[in-house]
PDB file of N, CA, C and O in Angstrom:
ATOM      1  N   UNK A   1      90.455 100.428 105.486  1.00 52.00           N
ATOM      2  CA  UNK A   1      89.740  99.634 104.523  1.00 52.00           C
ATOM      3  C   UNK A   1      90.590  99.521 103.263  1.00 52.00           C
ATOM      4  O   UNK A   1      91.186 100.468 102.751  1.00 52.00           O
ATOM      5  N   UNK A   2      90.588  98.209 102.795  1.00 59.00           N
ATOM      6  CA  UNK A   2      91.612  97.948 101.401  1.00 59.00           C
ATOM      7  C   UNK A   2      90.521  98.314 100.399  1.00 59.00           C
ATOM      8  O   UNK A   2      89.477  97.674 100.279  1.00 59.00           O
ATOM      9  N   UNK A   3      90.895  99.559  99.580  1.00 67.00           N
ATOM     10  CA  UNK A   3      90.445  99.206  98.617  1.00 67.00           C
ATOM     11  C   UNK A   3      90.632  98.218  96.638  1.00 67.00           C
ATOM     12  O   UNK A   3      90.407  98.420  95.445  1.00 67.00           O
ATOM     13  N   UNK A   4      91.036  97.453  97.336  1.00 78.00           N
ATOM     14  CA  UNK A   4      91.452  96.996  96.027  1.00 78.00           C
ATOM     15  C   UNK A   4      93.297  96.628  95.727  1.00 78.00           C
ATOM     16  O   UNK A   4      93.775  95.710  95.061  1.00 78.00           O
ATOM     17  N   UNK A   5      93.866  97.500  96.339  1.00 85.00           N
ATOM     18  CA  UNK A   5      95.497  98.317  96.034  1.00 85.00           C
ATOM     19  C   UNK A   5      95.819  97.189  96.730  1.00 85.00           C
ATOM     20  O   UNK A   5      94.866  96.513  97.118  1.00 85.00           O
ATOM     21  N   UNK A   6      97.237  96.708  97.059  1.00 84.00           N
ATOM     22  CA  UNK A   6      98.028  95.620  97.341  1.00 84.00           C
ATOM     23  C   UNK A   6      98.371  96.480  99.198  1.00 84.00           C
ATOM     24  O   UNK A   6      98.898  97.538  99.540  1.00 84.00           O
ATOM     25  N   UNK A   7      98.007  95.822  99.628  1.00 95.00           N
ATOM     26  CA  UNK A   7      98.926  96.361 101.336  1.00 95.00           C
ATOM     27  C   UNK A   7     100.201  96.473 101.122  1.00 95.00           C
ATOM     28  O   UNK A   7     100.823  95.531 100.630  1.00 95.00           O
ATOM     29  N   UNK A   8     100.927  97.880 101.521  1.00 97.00           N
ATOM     30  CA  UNK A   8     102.015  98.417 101.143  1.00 97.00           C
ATOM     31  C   UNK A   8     102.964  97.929 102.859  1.00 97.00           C
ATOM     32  O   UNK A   8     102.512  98.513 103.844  1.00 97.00           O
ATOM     33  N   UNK A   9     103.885  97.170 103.061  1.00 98.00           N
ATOM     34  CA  UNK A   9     104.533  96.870 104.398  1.00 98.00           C
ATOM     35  C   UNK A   9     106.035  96.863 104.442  1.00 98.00           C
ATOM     36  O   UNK A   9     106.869  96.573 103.584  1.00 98.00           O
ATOM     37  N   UNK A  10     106.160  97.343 105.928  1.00 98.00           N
ATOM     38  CA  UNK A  10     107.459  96.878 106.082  1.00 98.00           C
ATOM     39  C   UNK A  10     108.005  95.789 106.506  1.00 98.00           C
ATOM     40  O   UNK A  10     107.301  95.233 107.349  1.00 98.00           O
ATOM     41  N   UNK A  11     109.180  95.138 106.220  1.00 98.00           N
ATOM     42  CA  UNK A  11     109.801  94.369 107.322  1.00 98.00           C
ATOM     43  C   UNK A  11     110.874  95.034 108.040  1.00 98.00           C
ATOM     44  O   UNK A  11     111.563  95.809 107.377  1.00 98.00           O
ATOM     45  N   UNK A  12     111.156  94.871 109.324  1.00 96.00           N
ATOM     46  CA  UNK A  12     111.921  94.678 110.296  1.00 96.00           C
ATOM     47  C   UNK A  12     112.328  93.952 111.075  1.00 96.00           C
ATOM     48  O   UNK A  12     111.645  93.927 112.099  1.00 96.00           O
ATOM     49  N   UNK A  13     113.725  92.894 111.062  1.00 94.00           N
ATOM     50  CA  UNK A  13     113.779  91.573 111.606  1.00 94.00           C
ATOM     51  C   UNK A  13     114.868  92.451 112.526  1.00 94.00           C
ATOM     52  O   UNK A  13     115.365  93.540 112.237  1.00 94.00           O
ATOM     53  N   UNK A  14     115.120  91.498 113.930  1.00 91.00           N
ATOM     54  CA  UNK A  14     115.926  91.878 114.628  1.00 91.00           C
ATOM     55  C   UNK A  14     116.729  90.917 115.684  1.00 91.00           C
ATOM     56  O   UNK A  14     115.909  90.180 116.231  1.00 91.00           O
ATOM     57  N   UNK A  15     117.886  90.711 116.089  1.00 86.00           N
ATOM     58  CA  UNK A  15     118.903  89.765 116.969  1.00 86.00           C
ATOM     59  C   UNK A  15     119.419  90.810 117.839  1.00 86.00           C
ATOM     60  O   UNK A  15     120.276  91.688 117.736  1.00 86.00           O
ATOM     61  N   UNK A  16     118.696  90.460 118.628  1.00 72.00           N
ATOM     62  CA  UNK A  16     119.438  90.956 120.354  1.00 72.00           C
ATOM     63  C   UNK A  16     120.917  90.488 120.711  1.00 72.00           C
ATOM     64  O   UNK A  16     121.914  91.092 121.107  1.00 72.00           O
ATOM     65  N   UNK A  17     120.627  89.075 120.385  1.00 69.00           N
ATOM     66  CA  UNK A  17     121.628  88.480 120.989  1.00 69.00           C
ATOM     67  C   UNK A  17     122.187  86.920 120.086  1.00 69.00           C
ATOM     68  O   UNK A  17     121.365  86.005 120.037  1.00 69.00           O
ATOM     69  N   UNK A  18     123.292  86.756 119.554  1.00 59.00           N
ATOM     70  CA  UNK A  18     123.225  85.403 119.169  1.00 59.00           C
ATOM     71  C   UNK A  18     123.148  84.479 120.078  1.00 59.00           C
ATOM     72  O   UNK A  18     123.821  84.450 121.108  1.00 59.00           O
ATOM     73  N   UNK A  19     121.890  83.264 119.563  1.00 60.00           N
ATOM     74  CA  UNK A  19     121.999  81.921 120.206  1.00 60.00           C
ATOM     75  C   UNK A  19     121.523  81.141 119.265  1.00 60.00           C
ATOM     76  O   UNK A  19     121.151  81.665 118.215  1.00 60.00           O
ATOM     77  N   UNK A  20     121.421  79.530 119.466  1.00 57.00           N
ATOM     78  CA  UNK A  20     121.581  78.577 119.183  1.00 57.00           C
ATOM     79  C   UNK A  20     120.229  78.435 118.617  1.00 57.00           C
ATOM     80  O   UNK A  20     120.030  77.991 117.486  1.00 57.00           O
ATOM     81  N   UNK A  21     118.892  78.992 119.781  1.00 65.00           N
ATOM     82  CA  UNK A  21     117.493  79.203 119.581  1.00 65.00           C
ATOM     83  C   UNK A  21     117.081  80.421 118.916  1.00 65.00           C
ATOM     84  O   UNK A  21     115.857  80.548 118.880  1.00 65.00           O
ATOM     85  N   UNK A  22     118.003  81.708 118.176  1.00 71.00           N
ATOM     86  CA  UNK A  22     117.355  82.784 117.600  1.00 71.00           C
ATOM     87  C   UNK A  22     117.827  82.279 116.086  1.00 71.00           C
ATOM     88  O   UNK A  22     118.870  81.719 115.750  1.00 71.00           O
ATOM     89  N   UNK A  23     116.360  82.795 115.079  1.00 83.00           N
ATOM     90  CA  UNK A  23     116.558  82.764 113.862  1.00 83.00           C
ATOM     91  C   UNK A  23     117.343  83.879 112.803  1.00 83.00           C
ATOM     92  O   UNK A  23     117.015  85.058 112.669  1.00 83.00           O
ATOM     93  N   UNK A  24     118.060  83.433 112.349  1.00 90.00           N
ATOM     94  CA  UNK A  24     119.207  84.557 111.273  1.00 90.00           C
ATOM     95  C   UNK A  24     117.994  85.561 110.987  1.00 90.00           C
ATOM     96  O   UNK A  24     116.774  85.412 111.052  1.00 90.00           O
ATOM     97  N   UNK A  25     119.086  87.005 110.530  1.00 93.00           N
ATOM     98  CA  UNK A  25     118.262  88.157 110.091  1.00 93.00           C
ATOM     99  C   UNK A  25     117.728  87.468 109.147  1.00 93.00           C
ATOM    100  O   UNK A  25     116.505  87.483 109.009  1.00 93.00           O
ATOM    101  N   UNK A  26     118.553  86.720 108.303  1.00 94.00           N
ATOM    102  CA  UNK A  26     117.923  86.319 106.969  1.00 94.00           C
ATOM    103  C   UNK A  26     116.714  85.286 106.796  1.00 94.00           C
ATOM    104  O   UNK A  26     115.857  85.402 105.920  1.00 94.00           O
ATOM    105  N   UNK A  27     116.760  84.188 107.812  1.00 94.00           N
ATOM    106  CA  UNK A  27     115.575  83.633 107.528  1.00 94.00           C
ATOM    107  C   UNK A  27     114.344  84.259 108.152  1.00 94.00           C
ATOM    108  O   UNK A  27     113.227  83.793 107.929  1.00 94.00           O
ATOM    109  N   UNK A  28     114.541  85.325 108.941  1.00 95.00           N
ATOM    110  CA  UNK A  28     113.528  86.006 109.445  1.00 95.00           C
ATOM    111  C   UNK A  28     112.774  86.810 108.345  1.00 95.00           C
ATOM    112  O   UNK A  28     111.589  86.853 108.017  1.00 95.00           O
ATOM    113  N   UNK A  29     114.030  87.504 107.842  1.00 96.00           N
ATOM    114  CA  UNK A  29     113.425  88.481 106.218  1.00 96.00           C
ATOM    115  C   UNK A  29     112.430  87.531 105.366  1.00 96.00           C
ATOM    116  O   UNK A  29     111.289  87.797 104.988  1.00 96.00           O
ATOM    117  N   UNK A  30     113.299  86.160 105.138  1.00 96.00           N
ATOM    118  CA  UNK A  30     113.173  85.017 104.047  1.00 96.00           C
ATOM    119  C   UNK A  30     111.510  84.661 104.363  1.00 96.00           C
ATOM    120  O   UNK A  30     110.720  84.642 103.419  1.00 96.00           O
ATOM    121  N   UNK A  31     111.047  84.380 105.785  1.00 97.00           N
ATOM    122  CA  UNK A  31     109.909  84.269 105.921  1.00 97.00           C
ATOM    123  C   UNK A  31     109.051  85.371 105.784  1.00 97.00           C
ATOM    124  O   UNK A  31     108.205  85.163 104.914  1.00 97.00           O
ATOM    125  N   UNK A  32     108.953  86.554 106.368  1.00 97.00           N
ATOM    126  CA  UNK A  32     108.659  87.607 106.076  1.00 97.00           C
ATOM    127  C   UNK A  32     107.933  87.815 104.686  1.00 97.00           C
ATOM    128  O   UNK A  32     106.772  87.547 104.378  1.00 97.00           O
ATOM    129  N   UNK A  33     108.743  88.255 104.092  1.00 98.00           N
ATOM    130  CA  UNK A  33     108.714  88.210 102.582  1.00 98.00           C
ATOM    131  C   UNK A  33     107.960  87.145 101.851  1.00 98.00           C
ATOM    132  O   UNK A  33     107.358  87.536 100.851  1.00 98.00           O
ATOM    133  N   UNK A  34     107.830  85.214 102.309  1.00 98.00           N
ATOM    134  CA  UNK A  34     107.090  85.089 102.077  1.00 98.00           C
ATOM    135  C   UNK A  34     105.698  85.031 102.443  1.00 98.00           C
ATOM    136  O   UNK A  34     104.760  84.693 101.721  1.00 98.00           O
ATOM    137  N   UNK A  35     105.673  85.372 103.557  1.00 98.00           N
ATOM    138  CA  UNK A  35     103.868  85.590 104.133  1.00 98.00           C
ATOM    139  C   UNK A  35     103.472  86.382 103.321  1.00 98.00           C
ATOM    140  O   UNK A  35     102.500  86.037 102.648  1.00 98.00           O
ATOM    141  N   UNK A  36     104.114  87.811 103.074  1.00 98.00           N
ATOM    142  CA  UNK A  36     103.797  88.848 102.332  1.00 98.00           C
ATOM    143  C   UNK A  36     103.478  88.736 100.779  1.00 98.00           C
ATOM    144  O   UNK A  36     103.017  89.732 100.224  1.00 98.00           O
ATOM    145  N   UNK A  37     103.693  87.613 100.074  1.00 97.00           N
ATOM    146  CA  UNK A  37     103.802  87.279  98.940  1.00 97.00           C
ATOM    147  C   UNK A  37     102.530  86.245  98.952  1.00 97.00           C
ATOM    148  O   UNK A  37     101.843  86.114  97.939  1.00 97.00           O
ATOM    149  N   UNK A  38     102.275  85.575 100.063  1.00 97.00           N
ATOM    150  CA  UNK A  38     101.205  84.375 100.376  1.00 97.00           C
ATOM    151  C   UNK A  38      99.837  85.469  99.748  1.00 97.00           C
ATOM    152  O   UNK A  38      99.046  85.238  98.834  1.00 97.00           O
ATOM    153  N   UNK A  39      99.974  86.890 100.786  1.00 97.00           N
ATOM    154  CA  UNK A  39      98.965  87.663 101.040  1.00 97.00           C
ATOM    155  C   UNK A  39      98.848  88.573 100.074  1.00 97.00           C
ATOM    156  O   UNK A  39      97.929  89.388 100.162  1.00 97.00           O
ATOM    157  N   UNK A  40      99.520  88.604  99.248  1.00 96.00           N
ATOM    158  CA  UNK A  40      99.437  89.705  98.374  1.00 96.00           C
ATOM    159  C   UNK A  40      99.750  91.077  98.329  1.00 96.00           C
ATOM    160  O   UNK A  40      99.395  91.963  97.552  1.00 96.00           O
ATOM    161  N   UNK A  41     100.621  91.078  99.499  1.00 97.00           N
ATOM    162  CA  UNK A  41     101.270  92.621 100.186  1.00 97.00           C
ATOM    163  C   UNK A  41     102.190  92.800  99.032  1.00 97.00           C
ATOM    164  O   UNK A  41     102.286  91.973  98.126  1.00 97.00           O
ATOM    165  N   UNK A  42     102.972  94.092  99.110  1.00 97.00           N
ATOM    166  CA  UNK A  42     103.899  94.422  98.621  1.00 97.00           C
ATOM    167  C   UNK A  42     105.104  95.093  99.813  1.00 97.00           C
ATOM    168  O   UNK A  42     104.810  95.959 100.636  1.00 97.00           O
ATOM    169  N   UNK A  43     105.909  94.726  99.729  1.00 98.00           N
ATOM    170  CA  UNK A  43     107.136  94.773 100.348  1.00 98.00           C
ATOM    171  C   UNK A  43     107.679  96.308  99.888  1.00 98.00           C
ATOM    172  O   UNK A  43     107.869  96.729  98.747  1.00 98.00           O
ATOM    173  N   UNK A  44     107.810  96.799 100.820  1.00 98.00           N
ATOM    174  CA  UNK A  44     108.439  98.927 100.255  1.00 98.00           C
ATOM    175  C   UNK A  44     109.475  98.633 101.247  1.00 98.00           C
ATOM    176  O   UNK A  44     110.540  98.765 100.645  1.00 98.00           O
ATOM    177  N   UNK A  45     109.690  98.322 102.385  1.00 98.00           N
ATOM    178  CA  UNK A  45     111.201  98.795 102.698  1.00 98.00           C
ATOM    179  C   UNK A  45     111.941  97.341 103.489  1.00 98.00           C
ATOM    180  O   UNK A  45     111.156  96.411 103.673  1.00 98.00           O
ATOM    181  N   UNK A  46     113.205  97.164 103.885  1.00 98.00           N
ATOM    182  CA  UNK A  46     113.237  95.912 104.615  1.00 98.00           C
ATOM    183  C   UNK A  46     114.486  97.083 105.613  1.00 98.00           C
ATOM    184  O   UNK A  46     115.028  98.101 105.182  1.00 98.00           O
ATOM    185  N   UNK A  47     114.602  96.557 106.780  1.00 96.00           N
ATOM    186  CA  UNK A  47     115.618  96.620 107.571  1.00 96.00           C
ATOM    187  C   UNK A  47     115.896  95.971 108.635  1.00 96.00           C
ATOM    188  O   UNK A  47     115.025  95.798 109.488  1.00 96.00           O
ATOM    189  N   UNK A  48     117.240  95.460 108.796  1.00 94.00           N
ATOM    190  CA  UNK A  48     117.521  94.696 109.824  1.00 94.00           C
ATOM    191  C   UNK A  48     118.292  95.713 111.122  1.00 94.00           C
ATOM    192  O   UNK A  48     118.757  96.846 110.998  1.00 94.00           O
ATOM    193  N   UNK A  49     118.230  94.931 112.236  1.00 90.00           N
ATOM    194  CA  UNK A  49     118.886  95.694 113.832  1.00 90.00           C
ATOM    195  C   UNK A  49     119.733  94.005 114.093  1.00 90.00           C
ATOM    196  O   UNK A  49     119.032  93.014 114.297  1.00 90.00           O
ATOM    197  N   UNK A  50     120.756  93.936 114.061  1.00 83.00           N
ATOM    198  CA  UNK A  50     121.326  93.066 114.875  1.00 83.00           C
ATOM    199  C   UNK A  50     122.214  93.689 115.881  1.00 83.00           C
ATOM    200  O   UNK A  50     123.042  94.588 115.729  1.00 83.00           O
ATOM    201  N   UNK A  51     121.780  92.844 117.238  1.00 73.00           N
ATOM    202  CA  UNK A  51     122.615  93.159 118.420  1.00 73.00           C
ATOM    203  C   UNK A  51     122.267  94.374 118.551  1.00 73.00           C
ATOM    204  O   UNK A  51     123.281  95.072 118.558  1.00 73.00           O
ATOM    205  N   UNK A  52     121.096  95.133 118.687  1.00 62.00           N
ATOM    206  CA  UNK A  52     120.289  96.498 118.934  1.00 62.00           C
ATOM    207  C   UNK A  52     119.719  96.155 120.202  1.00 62.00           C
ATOM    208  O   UNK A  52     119.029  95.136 120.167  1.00 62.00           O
ATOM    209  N   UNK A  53     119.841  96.866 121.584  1.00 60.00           N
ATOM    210  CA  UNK A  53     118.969  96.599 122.538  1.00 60.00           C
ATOM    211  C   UNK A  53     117.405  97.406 122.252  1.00 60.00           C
ATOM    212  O   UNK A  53     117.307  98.629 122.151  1.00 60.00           O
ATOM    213  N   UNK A  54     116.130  96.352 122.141  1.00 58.00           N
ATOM    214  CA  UNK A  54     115.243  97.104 121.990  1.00 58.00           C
ATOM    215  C   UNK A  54     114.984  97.964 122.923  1.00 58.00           C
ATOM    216  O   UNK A  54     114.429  98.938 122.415  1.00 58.00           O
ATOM    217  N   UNK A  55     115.152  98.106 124.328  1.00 63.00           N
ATOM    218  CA  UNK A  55     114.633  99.291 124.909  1.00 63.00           C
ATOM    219  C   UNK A  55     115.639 100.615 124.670  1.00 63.00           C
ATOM    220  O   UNK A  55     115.153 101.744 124.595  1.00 63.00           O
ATOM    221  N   UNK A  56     116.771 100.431 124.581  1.00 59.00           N
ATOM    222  CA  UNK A  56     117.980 101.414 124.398  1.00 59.00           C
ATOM    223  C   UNK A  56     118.268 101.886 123.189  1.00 59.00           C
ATOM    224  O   UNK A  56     118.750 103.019 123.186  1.00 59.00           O
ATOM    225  N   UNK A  57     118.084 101.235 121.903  1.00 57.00           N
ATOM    226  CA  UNK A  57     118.414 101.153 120.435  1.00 57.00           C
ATOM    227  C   UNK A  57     119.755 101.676 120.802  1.00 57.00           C
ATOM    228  O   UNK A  57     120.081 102.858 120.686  1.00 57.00           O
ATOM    229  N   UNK A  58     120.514 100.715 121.254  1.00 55.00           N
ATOM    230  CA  UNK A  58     122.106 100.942 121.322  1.00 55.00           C
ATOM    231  C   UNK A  58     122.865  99.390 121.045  1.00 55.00           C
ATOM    232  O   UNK A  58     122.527  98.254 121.376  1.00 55.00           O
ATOM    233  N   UNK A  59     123.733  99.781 120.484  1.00 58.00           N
ATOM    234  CA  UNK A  59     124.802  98.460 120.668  1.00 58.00           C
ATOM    235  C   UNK A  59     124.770  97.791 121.957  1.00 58.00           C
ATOM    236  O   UNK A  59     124.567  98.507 122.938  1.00 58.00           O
ATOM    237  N   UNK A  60     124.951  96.420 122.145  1.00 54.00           N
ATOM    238  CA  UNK A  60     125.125  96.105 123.198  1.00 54.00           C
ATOM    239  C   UNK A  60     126.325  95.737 122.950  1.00 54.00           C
ATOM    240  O   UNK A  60     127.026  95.272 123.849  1.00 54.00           O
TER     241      UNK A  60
END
């Protein structure tokens, strides 16, 4: 339950793989950040994974 206080969130954007159809870390953050601003969240940490396999969290 909110009481009142701003929703405290993270972002985490992430690229498996470059292509033609995936969006940059950055416009991923860029949107991010603004939903969070739409809603009245506050933003506490950001981090990006590029080229991280999500099931492995390894380099590919």
């Amino acid at each position: 339950m909110n009481t009142g206080n701003p929703l405290r969130v993270a972002i985490c954007a992430r690229l498996s793989q470059a292509a033609e159809e995936s969006v940059s870390i950055a416009r991923q953050i860029e949107a991010c950040e603004a939903i969070a601003k739409a809603r009245g969240w506050t933003v506490v940490q950001t981090e990006a994974e590029e080229d991280v396999s999500g099931s492995k969290k390894s380099p590919k």
